Coordinates of C-alpha atoms in Angstrom, one line a residue:
X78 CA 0.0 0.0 0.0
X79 CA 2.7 2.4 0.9
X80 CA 6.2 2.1 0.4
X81 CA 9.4 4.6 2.2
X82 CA 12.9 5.5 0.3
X83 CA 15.1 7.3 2.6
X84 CA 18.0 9.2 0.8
X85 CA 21.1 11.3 1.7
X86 CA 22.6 10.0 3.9
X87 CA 26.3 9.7 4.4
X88 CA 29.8 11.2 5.9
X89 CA 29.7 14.6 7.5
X90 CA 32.2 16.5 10.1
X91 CA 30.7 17.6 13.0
X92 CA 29.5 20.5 12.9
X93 CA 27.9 19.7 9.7
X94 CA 24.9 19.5 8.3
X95 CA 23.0 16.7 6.3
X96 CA 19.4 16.7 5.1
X97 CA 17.7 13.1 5.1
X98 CA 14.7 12.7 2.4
X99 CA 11.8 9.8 2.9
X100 CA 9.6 9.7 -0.5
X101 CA 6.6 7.8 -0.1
X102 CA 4.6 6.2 -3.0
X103 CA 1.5 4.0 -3.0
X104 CA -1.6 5.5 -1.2
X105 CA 0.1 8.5 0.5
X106 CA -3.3 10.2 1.2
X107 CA -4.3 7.9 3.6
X108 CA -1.3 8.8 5.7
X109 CA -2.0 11.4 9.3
X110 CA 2.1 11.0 10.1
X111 CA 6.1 10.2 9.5
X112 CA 8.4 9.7 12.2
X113 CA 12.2 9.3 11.7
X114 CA 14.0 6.4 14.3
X115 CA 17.8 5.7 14.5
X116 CA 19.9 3.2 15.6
X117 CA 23.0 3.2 16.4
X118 CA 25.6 0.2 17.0
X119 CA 24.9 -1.4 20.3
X120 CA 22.4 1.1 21.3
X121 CA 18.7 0.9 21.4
X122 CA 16.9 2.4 19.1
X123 CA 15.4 5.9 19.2
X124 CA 12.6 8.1 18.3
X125 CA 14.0 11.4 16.8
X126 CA 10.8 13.3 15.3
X127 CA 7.8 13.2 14.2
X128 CA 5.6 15.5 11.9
X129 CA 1.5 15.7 11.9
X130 CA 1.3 15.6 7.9
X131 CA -1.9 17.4 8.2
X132 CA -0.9 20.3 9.7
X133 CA 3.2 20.4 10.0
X134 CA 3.5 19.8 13.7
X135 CA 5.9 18.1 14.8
X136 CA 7.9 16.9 18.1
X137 CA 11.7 16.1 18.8
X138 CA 13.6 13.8 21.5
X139 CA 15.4 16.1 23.5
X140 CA 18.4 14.9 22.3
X141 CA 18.2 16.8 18.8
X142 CA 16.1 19.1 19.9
X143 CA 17.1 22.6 18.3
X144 CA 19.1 21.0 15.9
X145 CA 17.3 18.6 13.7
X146 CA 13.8 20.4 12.0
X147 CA 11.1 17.9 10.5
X148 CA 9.6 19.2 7.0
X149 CA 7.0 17.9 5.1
X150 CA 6.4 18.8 1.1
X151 CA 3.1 17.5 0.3
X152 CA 3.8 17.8 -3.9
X153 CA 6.4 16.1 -3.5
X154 CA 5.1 12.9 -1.1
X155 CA 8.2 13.7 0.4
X156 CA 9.3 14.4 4.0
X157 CA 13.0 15.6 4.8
X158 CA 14.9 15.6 8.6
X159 CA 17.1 18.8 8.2
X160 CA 20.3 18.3 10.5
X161 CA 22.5 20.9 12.0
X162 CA 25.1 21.0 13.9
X163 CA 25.9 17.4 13.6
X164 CA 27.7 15.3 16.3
X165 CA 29.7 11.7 16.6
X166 CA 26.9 10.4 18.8
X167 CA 24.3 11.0 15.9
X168 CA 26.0 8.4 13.9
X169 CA 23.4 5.9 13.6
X170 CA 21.5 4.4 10.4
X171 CA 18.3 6.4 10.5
X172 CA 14.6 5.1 9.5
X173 CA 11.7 7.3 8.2
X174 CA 8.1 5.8 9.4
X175 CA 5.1 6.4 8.4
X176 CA 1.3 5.9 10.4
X177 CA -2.7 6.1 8.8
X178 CA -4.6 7.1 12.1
X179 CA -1.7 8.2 14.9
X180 CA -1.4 11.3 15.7
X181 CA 1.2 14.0 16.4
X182 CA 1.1 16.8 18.2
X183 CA 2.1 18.5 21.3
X184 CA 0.8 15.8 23.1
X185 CA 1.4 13.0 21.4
X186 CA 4.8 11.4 20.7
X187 CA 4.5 8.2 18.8
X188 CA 6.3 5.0 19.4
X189 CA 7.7 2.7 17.0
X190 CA 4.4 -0.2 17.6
X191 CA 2.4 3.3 16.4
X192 CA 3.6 2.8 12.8
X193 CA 2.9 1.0 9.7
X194 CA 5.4 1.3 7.4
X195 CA 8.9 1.5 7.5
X196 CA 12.2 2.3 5.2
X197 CA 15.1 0.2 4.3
X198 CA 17.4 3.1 6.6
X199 CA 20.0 5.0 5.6
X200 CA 23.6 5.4 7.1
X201 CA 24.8 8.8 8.9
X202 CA 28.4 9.1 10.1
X203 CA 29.4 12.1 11.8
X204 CA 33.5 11.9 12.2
X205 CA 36.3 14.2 11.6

């Protein structure tokens, strides 16, 4: 029914800046949310974001908060995770999600059981 491409990712310094894309194709209009995960070698994953694709909110574990913005482009079917100011401990392979019927908002930070559909990840290194 739906199916998630995420894109650019790669090597930056830190410091840097990278901006992650998720294109989503099948039946897109069906879709309330997106949420990008990460994992990182012997860590557990983590929730990072997640953007209301109805009306652009979005939330932001604390640990990138201020640094990583979630952005939606509706023409596009296309959602991108903007990140600034890039550090080692963001190195991780990152996963865009996407959810029909969960919601989020200010009140309302979806887990990973929350989605439907998932990405095949893409790589992020931050080193010097």
């Amino acid at each position: 029914q739906v199916q998630l491409v995420e894109s650019g990712g790669g090597l930056v310094q830190p410091g840097g800046s990278l901006r992650l894309a998720c294109a989503a194709s099948g039946f897109t209009s069906g879709l309330d949310a997106v949420g990008w995960f990460r994992q990182a070698p012997g860590k557990e994953r983590e929730k990072v974001s997640c953007i209301n694709l109805r009306d652009g909110s979005s939330r932001y574990a604390d640990s990138v908060k201020g640094r990583f913005t979630s952005l939606r482009d509706s023409a596009k079917n296309t959602v991108y995770l903007q990140m600034n100011s890039l550090k080692p401990q963001d190195t991780a392979v990152y996963y865009c999600t996407a959810a029909a019927y969960t919601r989020c908002s200010a009140d309302v930070f979806p887990t990973g059981g929350d989605y439907d559909y998932w990405g095949q990840g893409t790589q992020v290194t931050v080193s010097s």
